[in-house]
mmCIF file of C-alpha atoms in Angstrom:
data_model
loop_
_atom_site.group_PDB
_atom_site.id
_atom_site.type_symbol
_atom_site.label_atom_id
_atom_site.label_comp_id
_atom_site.label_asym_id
_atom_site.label_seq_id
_atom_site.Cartn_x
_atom_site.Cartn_y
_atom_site.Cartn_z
ATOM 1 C CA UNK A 14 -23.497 -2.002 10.501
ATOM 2 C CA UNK A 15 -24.017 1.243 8.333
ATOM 3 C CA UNK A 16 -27.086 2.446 10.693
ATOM 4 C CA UNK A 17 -24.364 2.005 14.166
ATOM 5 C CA UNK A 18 -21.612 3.909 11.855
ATOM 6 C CA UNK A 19 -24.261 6.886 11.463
ATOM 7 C CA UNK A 20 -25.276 6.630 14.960
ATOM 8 C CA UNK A 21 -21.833 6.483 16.264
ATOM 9 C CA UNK A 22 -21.857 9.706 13.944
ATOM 10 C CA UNK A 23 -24.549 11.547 15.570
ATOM 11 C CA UNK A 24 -23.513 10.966 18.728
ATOM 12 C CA UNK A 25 -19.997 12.186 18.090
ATOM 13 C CA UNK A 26 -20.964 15.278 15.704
ATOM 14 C CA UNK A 27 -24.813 15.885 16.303
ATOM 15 C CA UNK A 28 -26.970 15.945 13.198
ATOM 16 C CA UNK A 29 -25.299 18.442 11.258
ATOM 17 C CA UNK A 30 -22.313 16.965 11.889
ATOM 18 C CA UNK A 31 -23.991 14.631 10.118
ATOM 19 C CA UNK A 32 -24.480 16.502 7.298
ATOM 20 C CA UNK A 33 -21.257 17.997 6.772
ATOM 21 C CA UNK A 34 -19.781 14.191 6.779
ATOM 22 C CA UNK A 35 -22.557 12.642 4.049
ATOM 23 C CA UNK A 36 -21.435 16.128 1.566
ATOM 24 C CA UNK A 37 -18.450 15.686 2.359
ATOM 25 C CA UNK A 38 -18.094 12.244 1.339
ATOM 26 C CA UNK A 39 -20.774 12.487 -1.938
ATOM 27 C CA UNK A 40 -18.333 16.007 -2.704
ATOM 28 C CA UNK A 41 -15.331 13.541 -2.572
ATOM 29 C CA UNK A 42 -17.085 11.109 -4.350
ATOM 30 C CA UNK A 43 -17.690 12.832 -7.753
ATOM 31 C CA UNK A 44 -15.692 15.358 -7.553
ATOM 32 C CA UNK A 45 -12.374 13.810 -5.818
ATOM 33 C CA UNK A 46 -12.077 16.770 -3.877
ATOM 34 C CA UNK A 47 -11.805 17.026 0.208
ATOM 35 C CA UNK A 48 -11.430 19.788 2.766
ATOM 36 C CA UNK A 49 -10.430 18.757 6.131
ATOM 37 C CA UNK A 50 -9.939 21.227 8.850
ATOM 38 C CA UNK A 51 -8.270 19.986 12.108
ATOM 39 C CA UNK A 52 -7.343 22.258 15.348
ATOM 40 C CA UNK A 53 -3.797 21.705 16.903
ATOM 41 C CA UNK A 54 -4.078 22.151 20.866
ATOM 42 C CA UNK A 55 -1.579 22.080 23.477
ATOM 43 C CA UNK A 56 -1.026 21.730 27.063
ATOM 44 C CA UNK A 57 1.890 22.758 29.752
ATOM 45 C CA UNK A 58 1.290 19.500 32.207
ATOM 46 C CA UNK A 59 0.827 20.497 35.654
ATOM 47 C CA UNK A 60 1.978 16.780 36.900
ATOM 48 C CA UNK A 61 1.163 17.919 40.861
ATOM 49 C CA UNK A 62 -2.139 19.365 40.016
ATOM 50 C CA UNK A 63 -3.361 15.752 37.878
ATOM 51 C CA UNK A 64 -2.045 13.534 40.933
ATOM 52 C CA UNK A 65 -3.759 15.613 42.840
ATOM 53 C CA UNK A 66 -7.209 14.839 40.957
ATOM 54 C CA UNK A 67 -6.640 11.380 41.002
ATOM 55 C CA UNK A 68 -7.021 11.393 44.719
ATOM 56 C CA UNK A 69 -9.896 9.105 45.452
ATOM 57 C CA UNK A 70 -10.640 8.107 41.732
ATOM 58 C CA UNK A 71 -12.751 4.891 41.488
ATOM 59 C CA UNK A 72 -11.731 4.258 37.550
ATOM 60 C CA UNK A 73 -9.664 0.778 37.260
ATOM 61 C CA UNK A 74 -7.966 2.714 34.697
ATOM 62 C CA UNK A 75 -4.922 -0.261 32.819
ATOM 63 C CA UNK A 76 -2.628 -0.672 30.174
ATOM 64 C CA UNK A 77 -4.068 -2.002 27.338
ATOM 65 C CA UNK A 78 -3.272 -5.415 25.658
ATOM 66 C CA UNK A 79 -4.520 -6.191 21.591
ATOM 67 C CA UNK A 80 -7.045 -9.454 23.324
ATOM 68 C CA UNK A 81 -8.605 -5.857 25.292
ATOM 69 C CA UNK A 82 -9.133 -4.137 21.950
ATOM 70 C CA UNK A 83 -11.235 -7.194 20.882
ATOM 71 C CA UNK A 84 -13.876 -6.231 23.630
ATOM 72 C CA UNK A 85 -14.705 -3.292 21.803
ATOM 73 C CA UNK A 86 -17.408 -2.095 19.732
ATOM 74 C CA UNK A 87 -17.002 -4.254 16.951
ATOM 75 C CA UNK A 88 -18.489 -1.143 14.797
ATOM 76 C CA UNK A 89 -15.823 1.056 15.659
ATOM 77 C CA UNK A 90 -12.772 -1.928 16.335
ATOM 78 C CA UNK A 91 -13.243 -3.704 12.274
ATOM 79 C CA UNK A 92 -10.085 -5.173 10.950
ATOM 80 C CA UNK A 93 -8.645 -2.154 9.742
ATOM 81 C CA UNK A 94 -8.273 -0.201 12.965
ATOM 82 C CA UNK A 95 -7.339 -3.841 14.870
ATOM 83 C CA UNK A 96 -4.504 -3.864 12.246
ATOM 84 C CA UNK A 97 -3.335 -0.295 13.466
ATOM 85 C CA UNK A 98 -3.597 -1.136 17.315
ATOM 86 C CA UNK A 99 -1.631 -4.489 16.575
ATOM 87 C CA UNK A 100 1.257 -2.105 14.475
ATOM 88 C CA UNK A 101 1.153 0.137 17.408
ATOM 89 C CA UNK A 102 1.464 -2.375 20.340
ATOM 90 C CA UNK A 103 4.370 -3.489 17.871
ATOM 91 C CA UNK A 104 6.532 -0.732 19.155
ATOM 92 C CA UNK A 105 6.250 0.288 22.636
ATOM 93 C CA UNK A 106 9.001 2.461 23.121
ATOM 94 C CA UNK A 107 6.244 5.001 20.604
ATOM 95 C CA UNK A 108 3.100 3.831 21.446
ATOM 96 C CA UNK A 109 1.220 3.505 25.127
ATOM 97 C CA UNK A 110 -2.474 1.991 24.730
ATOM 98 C CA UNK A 111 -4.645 2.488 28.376
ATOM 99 C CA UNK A 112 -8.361 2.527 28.947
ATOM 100 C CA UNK A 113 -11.123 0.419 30.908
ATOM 101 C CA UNK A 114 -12.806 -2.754 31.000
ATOM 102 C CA UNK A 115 -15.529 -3.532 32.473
ATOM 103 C CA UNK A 116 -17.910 -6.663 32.268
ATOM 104 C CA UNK A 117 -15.496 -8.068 29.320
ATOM 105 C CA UNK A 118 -16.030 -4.470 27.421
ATOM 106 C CA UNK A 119 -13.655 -1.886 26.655
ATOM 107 C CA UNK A 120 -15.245 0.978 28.036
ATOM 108 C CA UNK A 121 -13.059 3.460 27.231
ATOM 109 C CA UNK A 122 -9.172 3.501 25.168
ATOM 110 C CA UNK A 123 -6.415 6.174 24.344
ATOM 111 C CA UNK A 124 -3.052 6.308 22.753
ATOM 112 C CA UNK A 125 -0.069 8.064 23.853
ATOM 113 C CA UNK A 126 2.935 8.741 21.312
ATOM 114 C CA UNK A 127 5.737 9.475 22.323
ATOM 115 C CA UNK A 128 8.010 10.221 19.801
ATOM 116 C CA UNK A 129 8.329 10.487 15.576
ATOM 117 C CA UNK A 130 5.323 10.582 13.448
ATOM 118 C CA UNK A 131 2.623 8.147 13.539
ATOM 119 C CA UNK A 132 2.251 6.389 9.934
ATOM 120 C CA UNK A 133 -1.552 6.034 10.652
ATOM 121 C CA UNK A 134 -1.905 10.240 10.778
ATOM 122 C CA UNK A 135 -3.473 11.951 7.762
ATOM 123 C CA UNK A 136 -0.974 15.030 8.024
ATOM 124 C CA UNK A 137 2.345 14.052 9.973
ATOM 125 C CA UNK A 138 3.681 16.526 11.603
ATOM 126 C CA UNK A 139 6.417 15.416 13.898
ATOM 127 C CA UNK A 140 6.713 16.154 17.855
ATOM 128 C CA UNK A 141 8.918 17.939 19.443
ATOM 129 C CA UNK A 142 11.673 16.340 22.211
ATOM 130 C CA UNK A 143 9.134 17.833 25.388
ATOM 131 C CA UNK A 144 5.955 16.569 23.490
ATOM 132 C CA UNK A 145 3.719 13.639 23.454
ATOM 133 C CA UNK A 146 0.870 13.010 21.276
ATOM 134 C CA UNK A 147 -3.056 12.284 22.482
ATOM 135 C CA UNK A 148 -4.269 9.799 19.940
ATOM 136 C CA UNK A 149 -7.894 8.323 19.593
ATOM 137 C CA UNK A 150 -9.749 8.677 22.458
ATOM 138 C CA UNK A 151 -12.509 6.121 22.480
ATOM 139 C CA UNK A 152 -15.447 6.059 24.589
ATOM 140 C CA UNK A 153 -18.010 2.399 23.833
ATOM 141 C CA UNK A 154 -21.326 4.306 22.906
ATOM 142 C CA UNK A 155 -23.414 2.399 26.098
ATOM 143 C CA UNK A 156 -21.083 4.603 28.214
ATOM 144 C CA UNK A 157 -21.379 8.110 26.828
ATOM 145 C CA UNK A 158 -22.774 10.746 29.264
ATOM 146 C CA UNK A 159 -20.477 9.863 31.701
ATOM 147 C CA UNK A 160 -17.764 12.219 31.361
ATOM 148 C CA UNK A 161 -15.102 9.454 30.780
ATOM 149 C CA UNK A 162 -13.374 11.960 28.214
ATOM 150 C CA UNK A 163 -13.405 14.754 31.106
ATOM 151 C CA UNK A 164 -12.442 11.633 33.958
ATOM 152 C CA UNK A 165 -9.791 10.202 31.655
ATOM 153 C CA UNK A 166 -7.784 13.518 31.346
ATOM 154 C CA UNK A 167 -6.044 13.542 34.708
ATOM 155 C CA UNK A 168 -4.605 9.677 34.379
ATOM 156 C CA UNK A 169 -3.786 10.305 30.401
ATOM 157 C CA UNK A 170 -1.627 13.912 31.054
ATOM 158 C CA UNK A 171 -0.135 12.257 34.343
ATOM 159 C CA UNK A 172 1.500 9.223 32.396
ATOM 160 C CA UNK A 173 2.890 11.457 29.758
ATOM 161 C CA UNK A 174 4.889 13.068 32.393
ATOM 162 C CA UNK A 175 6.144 10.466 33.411
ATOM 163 C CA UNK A 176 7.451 9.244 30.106
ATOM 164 C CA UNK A 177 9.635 12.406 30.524
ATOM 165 C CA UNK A 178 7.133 14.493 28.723
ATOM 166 C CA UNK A 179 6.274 18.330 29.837
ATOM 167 C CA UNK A 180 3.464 18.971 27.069
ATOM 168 C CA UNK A 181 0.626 17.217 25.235
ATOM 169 C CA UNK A 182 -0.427 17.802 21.712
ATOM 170 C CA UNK A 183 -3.984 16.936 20.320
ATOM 171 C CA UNK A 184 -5.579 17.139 17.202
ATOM 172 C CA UNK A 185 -9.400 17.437 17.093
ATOM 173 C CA UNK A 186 -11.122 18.018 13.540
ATOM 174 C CA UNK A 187 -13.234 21.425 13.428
ATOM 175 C CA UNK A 188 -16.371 19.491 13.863
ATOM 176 C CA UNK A 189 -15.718 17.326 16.503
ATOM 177 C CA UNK A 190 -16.995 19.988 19.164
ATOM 178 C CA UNK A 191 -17.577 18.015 22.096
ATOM 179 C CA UNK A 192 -13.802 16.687 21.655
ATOM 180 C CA UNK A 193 -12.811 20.429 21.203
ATOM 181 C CA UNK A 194 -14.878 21.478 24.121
ATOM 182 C CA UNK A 195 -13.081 18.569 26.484
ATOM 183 C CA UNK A 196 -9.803 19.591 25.665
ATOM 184 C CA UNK A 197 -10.448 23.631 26.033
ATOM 185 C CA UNK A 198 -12.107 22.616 29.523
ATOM 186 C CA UNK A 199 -8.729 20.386 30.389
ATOM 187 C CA UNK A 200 -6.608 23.409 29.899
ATOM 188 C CA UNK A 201 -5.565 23.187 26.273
ATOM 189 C CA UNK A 202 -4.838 25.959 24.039
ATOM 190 C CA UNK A 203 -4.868 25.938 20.058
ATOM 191 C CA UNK A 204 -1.250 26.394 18.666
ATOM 192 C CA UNK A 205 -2.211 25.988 14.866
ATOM 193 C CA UNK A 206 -4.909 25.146 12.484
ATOM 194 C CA UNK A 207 -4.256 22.181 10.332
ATOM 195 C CA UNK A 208 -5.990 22.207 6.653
ATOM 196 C CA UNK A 209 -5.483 18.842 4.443
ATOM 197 C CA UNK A 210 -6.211 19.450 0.730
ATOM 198 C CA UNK A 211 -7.230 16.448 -1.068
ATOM 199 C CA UNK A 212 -7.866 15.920 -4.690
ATOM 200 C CA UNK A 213 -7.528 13.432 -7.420
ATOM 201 C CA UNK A 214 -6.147 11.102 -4.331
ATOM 202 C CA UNK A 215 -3.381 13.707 -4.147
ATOM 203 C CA UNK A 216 -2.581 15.186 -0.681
ATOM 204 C CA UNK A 217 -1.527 18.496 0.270
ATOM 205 C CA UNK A 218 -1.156 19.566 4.176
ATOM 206 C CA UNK A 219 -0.846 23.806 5.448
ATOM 207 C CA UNK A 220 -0.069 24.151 8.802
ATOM 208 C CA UNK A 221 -0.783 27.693 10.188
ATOM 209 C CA UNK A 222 0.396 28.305 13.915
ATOM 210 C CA UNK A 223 -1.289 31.313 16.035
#
């Protein structure tokens, strides 16, 4: 289990990415102290351009139920996070789970919020009425190298329209940079700069917008 969470690791932040994560956590550890840096981006949704992309897609892309979760990686879907998608599924006029399955796997899951703060978010910073909110995007590591994030954006931006929704908000952390790099290459722009302060298990969140 610990050598798939550090390889899950690599894969998602390379090997100083790495790094950062182990002194982060040893920093937190004896010290009780933690920086956390997270990008706000945003997105206008061009709803004739993304139908437009989905013209001759071959993804079997679904609404998710919780029995789909348990295909997942059971590294990155423990009890903890199962006990978050079960909240979420709880209250579908907030929460919209989709993805792919494929030989009894989960290939590949999102969220969509639609409205208030989710309880599960480190800094909670509420929407606005025209916004939705992008929420872990999942991709099973025997399918990375696909472009599933970059194949996924079209279907995810399209059903948030038509919840009523004109933008999308995402929040990557500083450095996740092939998340940052999908969502720059989707059309997203960063609005603000997020910065949680935590120390002594005390939490204090700055928001600075550009």
């Amino acid at each position: 289990m610990f050598f798939e969470t550090i390889r899950e690791r690599y894969l998602q932040f390379g090997f100083w990415g790495v790094i950062k994560v182990v002194l982060r956590a040893f920093i937190y550890r004896v010290f009780s102290l933690r920086l956390t840096t997270i990008f706000q981006l945003k997105y206008d949704i061009d709803y004739k351009k993304h139908c437009q992309e989905l013209i001759g897609s071959n993804l079997n892309v679904m609404d998710l139920s919780f029995e789909d979760f348990l295909a997942g990686d059971k590294t990155r879907f423990n009890e903890e996070v199962l006990n978050i998608v079960k909240s979420r599924l709880d209250c579908p006029d907030t929460y919209i789970a989709m993805g792919i399955k494929e030989d009894q796997v989960l290939v590949y899951s999102f969220w969509i919020m639609l409205n208030g703060v989710d309880v599960n978010n480190t800094f909670n910073i509420p929407l606005e009425n025209d916004e939705a909110l992008l929420l872990d995007a999942y991709c099973h590591v025997n399918y990375r190298g696909k472009k599933l994030h970059k194949r996924m954006a079209d279907f995810r931006l399209k059903r948030i329209y038509e919840q009523g929704k004109s933008k999308a908000v995402v929040y990557v952390i500083k450095d996740n940079k092939p998340a940052m790099k999908v969502q720059l290459n989707s059309g997203f722009k960063i609005t603000g700069k997020v910065i949680v302060v935590e120390f002594c298990r005390r939490k204090r969140i700055i928001l600075w917008k550009y």
